[in-house]
Short mmCIF file of C-alpha atoms in Angstrom, two decimals:
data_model
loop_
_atom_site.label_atom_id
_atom_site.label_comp_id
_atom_site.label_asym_id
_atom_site.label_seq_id
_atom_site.Cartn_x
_atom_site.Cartn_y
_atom_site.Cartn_z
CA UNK P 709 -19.57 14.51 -1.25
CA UNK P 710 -16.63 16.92 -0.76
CA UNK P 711 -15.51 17.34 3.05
CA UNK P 712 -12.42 17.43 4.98
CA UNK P 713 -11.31 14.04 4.33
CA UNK P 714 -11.73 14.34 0.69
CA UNK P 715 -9.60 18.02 0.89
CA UNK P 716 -7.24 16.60 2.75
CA UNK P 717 -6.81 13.92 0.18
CA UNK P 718 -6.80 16.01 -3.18
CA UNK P 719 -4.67 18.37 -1.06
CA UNK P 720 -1.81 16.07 -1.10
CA UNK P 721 1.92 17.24 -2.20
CA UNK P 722 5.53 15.42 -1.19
CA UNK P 723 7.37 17.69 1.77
CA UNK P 724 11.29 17.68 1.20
CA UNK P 725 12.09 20.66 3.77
CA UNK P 726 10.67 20.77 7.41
CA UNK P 727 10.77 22.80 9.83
CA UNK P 728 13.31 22.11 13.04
CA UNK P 729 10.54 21.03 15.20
CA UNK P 730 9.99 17.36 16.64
CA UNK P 731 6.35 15.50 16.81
CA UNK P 732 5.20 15.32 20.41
CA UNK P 733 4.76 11.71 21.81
CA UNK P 734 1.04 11.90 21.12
CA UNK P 735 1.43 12.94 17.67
CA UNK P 736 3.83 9.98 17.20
CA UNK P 737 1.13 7.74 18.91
CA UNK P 738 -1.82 8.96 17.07
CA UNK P 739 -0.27 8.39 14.04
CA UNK P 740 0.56 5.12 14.87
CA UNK P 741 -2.86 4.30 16.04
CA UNK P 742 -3.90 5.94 12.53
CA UNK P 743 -1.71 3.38 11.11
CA UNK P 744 -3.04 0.33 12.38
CA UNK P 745 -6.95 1.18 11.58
CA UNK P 746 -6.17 0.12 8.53
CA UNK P 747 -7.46 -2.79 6.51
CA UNK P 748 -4.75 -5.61 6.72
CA UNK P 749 -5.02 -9.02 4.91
CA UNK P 750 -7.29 -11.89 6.65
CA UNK P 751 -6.30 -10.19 9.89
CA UNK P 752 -3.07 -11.06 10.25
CA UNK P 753 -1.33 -7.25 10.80
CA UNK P 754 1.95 -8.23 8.77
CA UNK P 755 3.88 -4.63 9.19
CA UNK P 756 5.57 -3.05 11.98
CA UNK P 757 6.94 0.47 12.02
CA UNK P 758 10.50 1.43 13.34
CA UNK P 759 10.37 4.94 14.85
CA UNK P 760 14.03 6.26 14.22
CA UNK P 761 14.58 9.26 16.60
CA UNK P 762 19.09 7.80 17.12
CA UNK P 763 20.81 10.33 15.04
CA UNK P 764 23.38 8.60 14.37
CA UNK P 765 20.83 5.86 12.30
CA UNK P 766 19.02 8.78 10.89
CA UNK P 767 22.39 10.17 9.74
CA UNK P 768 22.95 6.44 8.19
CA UNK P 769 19.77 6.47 6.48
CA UNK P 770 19.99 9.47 4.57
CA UNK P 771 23.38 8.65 3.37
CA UNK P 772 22.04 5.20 1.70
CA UNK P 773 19.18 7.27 0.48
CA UNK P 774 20.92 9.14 -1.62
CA UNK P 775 22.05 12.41 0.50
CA UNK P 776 18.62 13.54 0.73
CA UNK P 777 18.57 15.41 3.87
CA UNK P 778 14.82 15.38 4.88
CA UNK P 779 15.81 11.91 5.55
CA UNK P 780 17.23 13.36 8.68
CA UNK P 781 16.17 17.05 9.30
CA UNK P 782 12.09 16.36 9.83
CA UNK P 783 9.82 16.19 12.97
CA UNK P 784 9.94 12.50 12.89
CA UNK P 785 11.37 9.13 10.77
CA UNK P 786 9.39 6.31 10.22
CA UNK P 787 10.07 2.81 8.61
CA UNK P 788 7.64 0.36 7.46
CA UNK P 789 8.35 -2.99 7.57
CA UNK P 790 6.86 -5.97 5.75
CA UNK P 791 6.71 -8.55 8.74
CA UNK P 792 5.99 -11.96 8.54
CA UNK P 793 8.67 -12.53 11.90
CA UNK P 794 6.30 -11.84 13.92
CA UNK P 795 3.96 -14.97 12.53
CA UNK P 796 7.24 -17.14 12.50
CA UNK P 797 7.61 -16.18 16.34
CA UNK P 798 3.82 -16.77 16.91
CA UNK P 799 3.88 -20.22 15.06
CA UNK P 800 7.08 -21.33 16.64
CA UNK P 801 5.80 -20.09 20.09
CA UNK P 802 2.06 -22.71 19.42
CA UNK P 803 4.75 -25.06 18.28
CA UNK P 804 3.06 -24.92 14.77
CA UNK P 805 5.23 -25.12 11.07
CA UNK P 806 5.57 -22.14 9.59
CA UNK P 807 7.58 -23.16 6.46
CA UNK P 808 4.41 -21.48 4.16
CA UNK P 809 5.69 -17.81 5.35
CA UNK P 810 8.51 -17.88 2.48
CA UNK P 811 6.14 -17.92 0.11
CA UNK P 812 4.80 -15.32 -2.91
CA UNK P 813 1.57 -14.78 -1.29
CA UNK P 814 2.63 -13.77 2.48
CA UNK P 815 5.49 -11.56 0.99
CA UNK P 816 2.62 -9.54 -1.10
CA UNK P 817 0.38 -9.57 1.68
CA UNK P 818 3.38 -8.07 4.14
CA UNK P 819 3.83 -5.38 1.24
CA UNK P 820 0.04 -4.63 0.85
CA UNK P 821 -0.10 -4.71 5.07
CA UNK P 822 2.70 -1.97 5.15
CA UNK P 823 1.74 -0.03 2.71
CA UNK P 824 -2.25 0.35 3.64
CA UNK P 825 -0.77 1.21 7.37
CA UNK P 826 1.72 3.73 6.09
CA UNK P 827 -0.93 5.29 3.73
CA UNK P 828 -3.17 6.08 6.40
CA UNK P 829 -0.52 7.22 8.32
CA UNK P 830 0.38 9.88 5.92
CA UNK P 831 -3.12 10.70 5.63
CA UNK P 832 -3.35 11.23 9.24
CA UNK P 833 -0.32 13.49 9.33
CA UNK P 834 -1.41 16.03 6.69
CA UNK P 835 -4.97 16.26 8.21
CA UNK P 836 -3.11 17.36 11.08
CA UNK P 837 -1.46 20.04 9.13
CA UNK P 838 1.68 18.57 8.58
CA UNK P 839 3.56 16.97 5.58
CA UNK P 840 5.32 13.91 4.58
CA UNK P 841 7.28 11.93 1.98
CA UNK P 842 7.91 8.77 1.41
CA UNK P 843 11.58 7.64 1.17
CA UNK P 844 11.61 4.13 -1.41
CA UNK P 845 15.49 4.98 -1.58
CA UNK P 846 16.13 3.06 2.16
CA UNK P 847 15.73 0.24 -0.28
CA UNK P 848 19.40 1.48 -1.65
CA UNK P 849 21.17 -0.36 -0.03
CA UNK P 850 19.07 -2.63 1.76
CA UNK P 851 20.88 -4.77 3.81
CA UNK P 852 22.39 -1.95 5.44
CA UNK P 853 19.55 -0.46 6.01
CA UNK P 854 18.33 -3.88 7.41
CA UNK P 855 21.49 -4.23 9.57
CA UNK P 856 21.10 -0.82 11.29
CA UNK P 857 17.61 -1.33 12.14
CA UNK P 858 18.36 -4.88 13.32
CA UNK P 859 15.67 -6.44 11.42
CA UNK P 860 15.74 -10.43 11.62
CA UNK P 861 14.43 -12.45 8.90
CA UNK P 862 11.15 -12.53 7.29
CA UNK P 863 10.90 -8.90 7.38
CA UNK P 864 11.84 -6.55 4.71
CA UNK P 865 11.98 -2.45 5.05
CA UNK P 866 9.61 -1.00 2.50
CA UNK P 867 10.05 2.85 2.95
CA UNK P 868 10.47 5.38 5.01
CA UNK P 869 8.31 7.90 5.92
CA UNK P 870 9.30 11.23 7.17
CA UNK P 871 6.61 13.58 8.78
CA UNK P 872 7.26 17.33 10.11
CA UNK P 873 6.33 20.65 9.92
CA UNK P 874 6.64 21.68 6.16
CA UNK P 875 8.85 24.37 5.75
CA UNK P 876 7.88 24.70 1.41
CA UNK P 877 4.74 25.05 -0.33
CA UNK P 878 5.31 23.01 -3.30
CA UNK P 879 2.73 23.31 -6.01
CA UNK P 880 0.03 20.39 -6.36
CA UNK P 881 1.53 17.87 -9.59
CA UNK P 882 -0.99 17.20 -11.97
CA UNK P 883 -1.66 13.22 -12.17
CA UNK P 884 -2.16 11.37 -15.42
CA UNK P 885 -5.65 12.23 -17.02
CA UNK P 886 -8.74 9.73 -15.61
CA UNK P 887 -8.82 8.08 -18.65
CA UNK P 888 -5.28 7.24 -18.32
CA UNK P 889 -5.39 5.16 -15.06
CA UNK P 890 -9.05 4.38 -15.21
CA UNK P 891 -10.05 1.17 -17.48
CA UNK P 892 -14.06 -0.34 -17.47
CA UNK P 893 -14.44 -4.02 -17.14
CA UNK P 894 -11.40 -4.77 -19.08
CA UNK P 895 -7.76 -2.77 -19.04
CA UNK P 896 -7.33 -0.79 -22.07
CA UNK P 897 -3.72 -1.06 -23.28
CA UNK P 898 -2.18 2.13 -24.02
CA UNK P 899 -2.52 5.82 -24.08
CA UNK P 900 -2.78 7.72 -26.97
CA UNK P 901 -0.66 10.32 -28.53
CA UNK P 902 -2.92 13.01 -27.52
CA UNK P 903 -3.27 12.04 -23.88
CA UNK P 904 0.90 11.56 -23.59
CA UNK P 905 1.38 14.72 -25.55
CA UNK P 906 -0.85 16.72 -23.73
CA UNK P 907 0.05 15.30 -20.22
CA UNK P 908 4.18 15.91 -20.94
CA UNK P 909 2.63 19.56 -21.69
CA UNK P 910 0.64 20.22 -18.15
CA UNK P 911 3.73 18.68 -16.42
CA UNK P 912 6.50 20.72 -18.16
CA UNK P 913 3.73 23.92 -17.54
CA UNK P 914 4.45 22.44 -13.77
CA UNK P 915 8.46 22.86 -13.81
CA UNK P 916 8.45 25.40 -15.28
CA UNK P 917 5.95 27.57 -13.07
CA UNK P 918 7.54 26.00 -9.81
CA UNK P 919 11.39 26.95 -11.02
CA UNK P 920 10.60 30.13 -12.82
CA UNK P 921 11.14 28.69 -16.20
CA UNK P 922 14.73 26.62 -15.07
CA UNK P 923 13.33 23.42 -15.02
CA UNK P 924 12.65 21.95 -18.59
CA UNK P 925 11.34 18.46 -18.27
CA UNK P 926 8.63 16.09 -19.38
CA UNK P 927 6.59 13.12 -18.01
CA UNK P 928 7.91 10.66 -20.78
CA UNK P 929 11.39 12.40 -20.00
CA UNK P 930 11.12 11.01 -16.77
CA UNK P 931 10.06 7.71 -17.40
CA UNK P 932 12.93 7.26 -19.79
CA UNK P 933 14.87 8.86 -17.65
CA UNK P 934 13.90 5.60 -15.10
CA UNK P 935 14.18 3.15 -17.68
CA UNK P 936 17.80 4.05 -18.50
CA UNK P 937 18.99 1.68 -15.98
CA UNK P 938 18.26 -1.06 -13.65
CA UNK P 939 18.38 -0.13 -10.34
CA UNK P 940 18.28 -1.43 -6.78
CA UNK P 941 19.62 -5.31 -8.09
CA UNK P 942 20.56 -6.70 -4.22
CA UNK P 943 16.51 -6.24 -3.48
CA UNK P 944 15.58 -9.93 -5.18
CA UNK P 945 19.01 -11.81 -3.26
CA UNK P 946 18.12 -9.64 -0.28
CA UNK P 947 14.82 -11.21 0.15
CA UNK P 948 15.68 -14.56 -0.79
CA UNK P 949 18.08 -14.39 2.40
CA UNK P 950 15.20 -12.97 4.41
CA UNK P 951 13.08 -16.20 3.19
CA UNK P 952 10.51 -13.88 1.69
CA UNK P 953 9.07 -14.66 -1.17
CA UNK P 954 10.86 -18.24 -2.35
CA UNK P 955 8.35 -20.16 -4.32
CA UNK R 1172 -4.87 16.63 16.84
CA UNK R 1173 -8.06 14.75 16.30
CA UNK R 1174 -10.34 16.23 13.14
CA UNK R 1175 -13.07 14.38 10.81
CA UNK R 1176 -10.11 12.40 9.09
CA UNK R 1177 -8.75 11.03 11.97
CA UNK R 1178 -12.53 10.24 13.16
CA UNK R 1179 -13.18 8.16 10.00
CA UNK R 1180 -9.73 6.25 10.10
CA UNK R 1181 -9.87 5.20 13.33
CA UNK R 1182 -13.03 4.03 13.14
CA UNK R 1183 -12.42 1.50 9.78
CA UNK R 1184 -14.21 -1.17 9.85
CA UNK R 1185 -14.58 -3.84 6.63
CA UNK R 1186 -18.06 -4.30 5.20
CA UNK R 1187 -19.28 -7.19 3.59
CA UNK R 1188 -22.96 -6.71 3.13
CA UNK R 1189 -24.30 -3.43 1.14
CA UNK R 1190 -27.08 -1.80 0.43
CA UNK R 1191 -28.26 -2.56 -3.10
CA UNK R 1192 -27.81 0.88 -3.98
CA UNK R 1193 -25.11 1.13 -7.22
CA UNK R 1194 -22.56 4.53 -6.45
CA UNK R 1195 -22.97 7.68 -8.88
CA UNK R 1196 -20.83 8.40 -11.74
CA UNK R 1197 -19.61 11.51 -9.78
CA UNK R 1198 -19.31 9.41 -6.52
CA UNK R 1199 -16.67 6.88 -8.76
CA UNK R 1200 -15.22 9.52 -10.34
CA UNK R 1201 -14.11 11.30 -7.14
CA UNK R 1202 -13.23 8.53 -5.47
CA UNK R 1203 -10.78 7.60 -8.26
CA UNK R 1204 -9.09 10.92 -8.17
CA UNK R 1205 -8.69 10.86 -4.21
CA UNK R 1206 -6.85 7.67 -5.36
CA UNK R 1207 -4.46 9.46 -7.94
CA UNK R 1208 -3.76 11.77 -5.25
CA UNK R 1209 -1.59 9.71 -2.91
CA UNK R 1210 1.78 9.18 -3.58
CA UNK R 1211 4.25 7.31 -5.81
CA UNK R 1212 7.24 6.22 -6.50
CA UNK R 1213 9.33 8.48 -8.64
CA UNK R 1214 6.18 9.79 -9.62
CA UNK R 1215 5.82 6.87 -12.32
CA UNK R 1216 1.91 6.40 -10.89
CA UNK R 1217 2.15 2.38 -11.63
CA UNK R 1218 -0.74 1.39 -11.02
CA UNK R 1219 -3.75 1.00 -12.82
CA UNK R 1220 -7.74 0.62 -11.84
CA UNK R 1221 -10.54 -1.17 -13.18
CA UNK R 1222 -14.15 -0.05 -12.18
CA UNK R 1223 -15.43 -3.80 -13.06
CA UNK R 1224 -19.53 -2.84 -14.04
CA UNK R 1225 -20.16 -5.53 -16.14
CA UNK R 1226 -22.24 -8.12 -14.32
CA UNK R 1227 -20.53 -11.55 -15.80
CA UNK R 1228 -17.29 -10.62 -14.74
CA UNK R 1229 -18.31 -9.83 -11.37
CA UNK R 1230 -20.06 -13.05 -10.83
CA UNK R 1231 -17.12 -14.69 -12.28
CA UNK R 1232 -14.80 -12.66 -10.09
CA UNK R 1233 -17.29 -13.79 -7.02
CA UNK R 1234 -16.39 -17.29 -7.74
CA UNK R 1235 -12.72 -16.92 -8.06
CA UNK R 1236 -12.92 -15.12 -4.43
CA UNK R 1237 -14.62 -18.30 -2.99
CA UNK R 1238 -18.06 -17.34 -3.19
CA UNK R 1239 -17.59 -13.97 -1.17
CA UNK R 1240 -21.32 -12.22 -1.99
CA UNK R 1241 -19.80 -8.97 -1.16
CA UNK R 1242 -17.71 -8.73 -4.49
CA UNK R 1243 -20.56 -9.27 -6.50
CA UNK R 1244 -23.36 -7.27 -4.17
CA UNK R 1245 -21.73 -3.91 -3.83
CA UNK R 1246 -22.23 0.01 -4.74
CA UNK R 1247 -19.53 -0.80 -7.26
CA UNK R 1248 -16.51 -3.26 -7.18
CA UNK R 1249 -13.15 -1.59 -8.72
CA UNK R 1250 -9.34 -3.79 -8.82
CA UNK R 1251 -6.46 -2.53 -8.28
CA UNK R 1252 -3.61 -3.32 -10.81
CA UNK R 1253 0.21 -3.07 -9.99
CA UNK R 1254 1.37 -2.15 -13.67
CA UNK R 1255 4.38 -1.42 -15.06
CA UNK R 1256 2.90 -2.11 -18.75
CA UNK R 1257 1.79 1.77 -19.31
CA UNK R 1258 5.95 2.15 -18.53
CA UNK R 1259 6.54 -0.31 -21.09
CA UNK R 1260 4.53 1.32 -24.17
CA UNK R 1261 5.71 4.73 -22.71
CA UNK R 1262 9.35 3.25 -23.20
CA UNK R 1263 8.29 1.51 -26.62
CA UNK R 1264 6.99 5.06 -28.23
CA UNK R 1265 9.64 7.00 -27.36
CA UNK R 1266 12.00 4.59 -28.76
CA UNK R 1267 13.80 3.43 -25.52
CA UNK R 1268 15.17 0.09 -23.93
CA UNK R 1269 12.41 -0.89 -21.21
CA UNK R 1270 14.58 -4.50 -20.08
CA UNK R 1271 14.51 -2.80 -16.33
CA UNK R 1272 11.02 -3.35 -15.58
CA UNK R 1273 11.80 -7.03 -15.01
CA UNK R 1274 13.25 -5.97 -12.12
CA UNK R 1275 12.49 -6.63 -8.31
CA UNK R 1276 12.29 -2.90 -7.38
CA UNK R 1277 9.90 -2.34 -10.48
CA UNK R 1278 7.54 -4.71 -9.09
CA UNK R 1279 7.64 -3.59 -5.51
CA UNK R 1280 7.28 -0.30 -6.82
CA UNK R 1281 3.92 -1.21 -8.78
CA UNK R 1282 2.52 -3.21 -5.48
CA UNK R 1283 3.18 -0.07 -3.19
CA UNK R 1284 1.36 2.58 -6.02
CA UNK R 1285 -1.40 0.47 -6.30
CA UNK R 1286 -1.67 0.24 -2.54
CA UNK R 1287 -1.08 3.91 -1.40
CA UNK R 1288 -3.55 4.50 -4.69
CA UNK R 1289 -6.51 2.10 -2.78
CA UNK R 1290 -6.11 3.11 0.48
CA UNK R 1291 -7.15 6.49 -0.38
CA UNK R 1292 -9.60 5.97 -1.92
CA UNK R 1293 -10.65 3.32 0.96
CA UNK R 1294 -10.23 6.71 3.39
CA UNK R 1295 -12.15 8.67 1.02
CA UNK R 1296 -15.53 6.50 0.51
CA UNK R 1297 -15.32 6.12 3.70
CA UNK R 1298 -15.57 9.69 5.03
CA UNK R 1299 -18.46 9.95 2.17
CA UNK R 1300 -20.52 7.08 4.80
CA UNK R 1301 -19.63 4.63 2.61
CA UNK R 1302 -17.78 1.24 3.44
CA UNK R 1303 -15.23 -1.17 1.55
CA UNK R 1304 -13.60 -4.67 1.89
CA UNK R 1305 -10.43 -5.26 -0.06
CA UNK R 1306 -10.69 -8.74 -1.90
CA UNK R 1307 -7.27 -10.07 -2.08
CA UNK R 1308 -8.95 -13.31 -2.86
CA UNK R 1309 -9.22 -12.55 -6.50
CA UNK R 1310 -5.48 -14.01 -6.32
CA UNK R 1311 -7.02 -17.29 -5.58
CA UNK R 1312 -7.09 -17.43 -9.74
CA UNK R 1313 -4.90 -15.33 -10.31
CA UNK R 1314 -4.44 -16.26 -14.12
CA UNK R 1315 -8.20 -16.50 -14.41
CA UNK R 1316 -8.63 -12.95 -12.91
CA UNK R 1317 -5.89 -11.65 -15.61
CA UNK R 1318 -7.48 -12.82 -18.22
CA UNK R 1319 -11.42 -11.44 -17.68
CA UNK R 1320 -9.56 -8.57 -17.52
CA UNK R 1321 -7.70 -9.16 -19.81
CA UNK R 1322 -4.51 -7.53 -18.15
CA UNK R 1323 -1.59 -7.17 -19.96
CA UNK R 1324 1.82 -8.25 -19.66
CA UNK R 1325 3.86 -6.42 -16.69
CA UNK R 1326 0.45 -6.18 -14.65
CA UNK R 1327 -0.66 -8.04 -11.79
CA UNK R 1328 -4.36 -7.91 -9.98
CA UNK R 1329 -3.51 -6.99 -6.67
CA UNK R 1330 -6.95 -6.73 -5.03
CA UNK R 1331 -10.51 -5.98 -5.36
CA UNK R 1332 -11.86 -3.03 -3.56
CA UNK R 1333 -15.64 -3.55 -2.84
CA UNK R 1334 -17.67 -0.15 -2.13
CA UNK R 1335 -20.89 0.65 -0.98
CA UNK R 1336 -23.81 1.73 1.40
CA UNK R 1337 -23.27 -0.06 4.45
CA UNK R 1338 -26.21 -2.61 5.43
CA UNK R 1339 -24.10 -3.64 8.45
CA UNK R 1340 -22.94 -2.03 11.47
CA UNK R 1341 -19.63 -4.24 12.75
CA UNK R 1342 -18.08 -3.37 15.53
CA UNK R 1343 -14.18 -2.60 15.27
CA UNK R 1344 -11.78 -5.00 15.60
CA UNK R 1345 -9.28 -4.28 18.17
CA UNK R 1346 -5.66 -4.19 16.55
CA UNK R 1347 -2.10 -5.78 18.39
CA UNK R 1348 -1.27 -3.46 21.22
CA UNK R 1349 0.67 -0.15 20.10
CA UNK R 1350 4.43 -1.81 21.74
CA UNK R 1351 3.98 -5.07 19.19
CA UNK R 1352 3.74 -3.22 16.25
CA UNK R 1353 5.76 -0.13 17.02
CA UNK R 1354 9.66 -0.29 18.14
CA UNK R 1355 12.07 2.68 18.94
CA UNK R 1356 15.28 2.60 16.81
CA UNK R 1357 15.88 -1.29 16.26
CA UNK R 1358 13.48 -4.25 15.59
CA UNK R 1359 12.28 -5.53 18.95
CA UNK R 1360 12.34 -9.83 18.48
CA UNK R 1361 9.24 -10.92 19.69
CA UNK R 1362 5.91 -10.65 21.88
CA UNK R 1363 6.11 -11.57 25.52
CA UNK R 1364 4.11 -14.14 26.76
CA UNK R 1365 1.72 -11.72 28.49
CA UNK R 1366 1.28 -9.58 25.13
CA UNK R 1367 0.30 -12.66 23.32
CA UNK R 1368 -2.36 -13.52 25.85
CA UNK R 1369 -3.60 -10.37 26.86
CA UNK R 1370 -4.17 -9.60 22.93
CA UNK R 1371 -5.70 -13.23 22.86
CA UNK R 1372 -8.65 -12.41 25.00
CA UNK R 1373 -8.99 -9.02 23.52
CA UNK R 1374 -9.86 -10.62 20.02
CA UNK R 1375 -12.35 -14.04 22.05
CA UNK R 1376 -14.02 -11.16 24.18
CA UNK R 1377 -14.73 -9.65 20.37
CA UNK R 1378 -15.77 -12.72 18.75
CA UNK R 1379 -18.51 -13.02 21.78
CA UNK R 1380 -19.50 -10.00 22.38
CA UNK R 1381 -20.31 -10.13 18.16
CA UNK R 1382 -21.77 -13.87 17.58
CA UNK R 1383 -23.42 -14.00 21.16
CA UNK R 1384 -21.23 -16.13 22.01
CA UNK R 1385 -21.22 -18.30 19.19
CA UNK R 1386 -17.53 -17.41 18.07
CA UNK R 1387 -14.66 -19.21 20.03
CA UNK R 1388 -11.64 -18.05 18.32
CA UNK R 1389 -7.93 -16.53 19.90
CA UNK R 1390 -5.78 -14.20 17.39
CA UNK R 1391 -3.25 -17.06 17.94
CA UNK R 1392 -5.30 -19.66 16.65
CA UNK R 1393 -6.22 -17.18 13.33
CA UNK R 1394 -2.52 -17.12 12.73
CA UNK R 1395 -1.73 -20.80 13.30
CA UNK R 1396 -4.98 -22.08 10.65
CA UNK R 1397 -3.30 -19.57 8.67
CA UNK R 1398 0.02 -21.26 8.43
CA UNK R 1399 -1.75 -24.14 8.41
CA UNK R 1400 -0.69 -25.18 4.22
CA UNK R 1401 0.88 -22.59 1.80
CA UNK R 1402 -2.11 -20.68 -0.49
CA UNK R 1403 -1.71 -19.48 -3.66
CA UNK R 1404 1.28 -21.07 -5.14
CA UNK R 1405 0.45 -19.94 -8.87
CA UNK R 1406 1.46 -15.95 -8.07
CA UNK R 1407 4.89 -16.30 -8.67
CA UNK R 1408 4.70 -18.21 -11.82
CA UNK R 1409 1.79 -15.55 -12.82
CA UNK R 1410 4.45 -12.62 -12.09
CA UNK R 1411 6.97 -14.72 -13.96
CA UNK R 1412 4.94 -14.80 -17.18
CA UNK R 1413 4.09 -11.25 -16.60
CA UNK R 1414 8.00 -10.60 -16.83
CA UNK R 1415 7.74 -8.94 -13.32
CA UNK R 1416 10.17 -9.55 -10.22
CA UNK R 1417 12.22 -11.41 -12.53
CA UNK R 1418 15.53 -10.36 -11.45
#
């Protein structure tokens, strides 16, 4: 069962520092092409992909991310857009109402559509020997991040994704024990002490390994760490003013 | 550039007739840690998956889909769950306020791990010779799907992921031409005329070529019966009730 695919999979770890070397136009293309193999719902393609190679939006983008610099130092910056404009533009254009593209279903279909591309395009990339990461934290501030990239409405910007040479060798993080994210025929609710305890225990054997013992930190740490505070609050307005997502 | 990987996702293609020929154990097992392998958001791996074995709910599930034989004849048939409820009894045992996860960015968060999480493993069974078909048609019902599942609060079913041998050879369906999905810097508004209708015949020349000339259909006219009345109007009270993408 095991081949390169399947390495290349299990194989997988977030890149943060690349080296100063640019994609080539036919890496750029091929990993687009990647991209759009994948599956997308009934057909209908609902993604496009911003290449961001202007400095000056790079530069933008990694200050609403956060300061994280990979954001602009990589070989390449994608975004991934969940597009329903382009089915507005196609329905206006057959002179045909579109009024059902502000609705739940086509704003989880855009998501699924950009995310399924992006996935395969990540996949793509490290088969090819190089790395990625996935940058959530465009969603910051998103309407600037929407402004910069010019993106009209029906369209939201899911991530970012920036590929490039890695310049680290970060370790592989252990993910939640099967039994943890696998349930059979009906979801199980909850993991037991045992699992949590001994999952906070291979991921603070992680930290501390990767920092030489300076990083003391759990899984549950982390989550409450997340939960301390709601985050990202102009995302739900935001798409209400994109008419994504209304009823 | 090009390697096995990029072979097998370029050359996706759905399935929806299979062998009757159940997976193996090991075959599930790998493909669900080639799904744990991608990545997610703040590493908080929201997402859960049910392997659904049990022959009832599958039938049921079957019906819910609109009678799609596929989700009931397959190797095995697992569902992808965006789920923010392991968060919440994470939250709840370490004695910690978990009032964020109502939040936009929590759910969009949950829909993009579960999706990164089942396009790997849609990569994966397929470089094992294997094909899939997402089923985002479990929606249709979407309370009915939550509760043979019997999915939790802060969950939500975001598709079915049909697997098996392939009894089918389709061909592959040509995607929108590399300019009307990719654009340099800034949203481009709009295909040209000439994109539209070059893409058109692409997709009739498909339908022929496949149905021997039986099929008569444009991409234009998918996308216009598609916006022909708005589908699944239940999801966002679902997610309400679920106390996701509240706020």
């Amino acid at each position: 069962m095991y081949n390169q695919t399947i390495s290349t999979l299990l194989n997988h770890r977030s890149i943060r520092k690349f080296k100063d070397q640019a994609l080539s136009e036919e890496q750029i293309k091929l990993l687009v092409e990647c991209a759009q193999a994948a599956s997308t719902s009934s057909f209908t393609q609902s993604f496009s992909i911003i290449g961001v190679e202007d400095p000056l939006i790079k530069k933008q983008l990694r200050e609403i991310s956060g300061d994280q610099s990979y954001v602009e130092e990589n070989g390449y910056f994608f975004v991934f857009v969940a597009d329903q404009y382009r089915n507005q533009q196609i329905g206006e254009h057959i002179d045909t109402d579109t009024s059902v593209l502000d609705t739940t279903q086509r704003l989880i279909v855009a998501l699924g559509d950009a995310a399924f591309a992006a996935q395969n395009m990540a996949v793509a990339a490290e088969s090819m020997g190089l790395g990625i990461c996935y940058i959530g934290s465009i969603q910051r501030d998103v309407k600037k991040t929407a402004e910069l990239l010019q993106l009209p409405e029906f369209t939201f910007p899911v991530f970012g994704l920036a590929v490039g040479y890695p310049d680290q060798e970060p370790e592989k993080k252990p993910r939640l024990p099967f039994t943890s994210i696998f349930h059979k025929n009906v979801y199980r609710k909850g993991m037991s002490e045992d699992e949590l305890k001994g999952y906070d225990q291979q991921i603070a054997d992680y930290y501390h390994s990767r920092t030489g013992g300076n990083r003391d930190e759990t899984w549950t740490g982390q989550i409450a760490q997340g939960l301390s505070a709601p985050a990202r609050m102009a995302l739900k307005p935001f798409l209400e003013k994109q008419h994504l997502g209304r009823r």
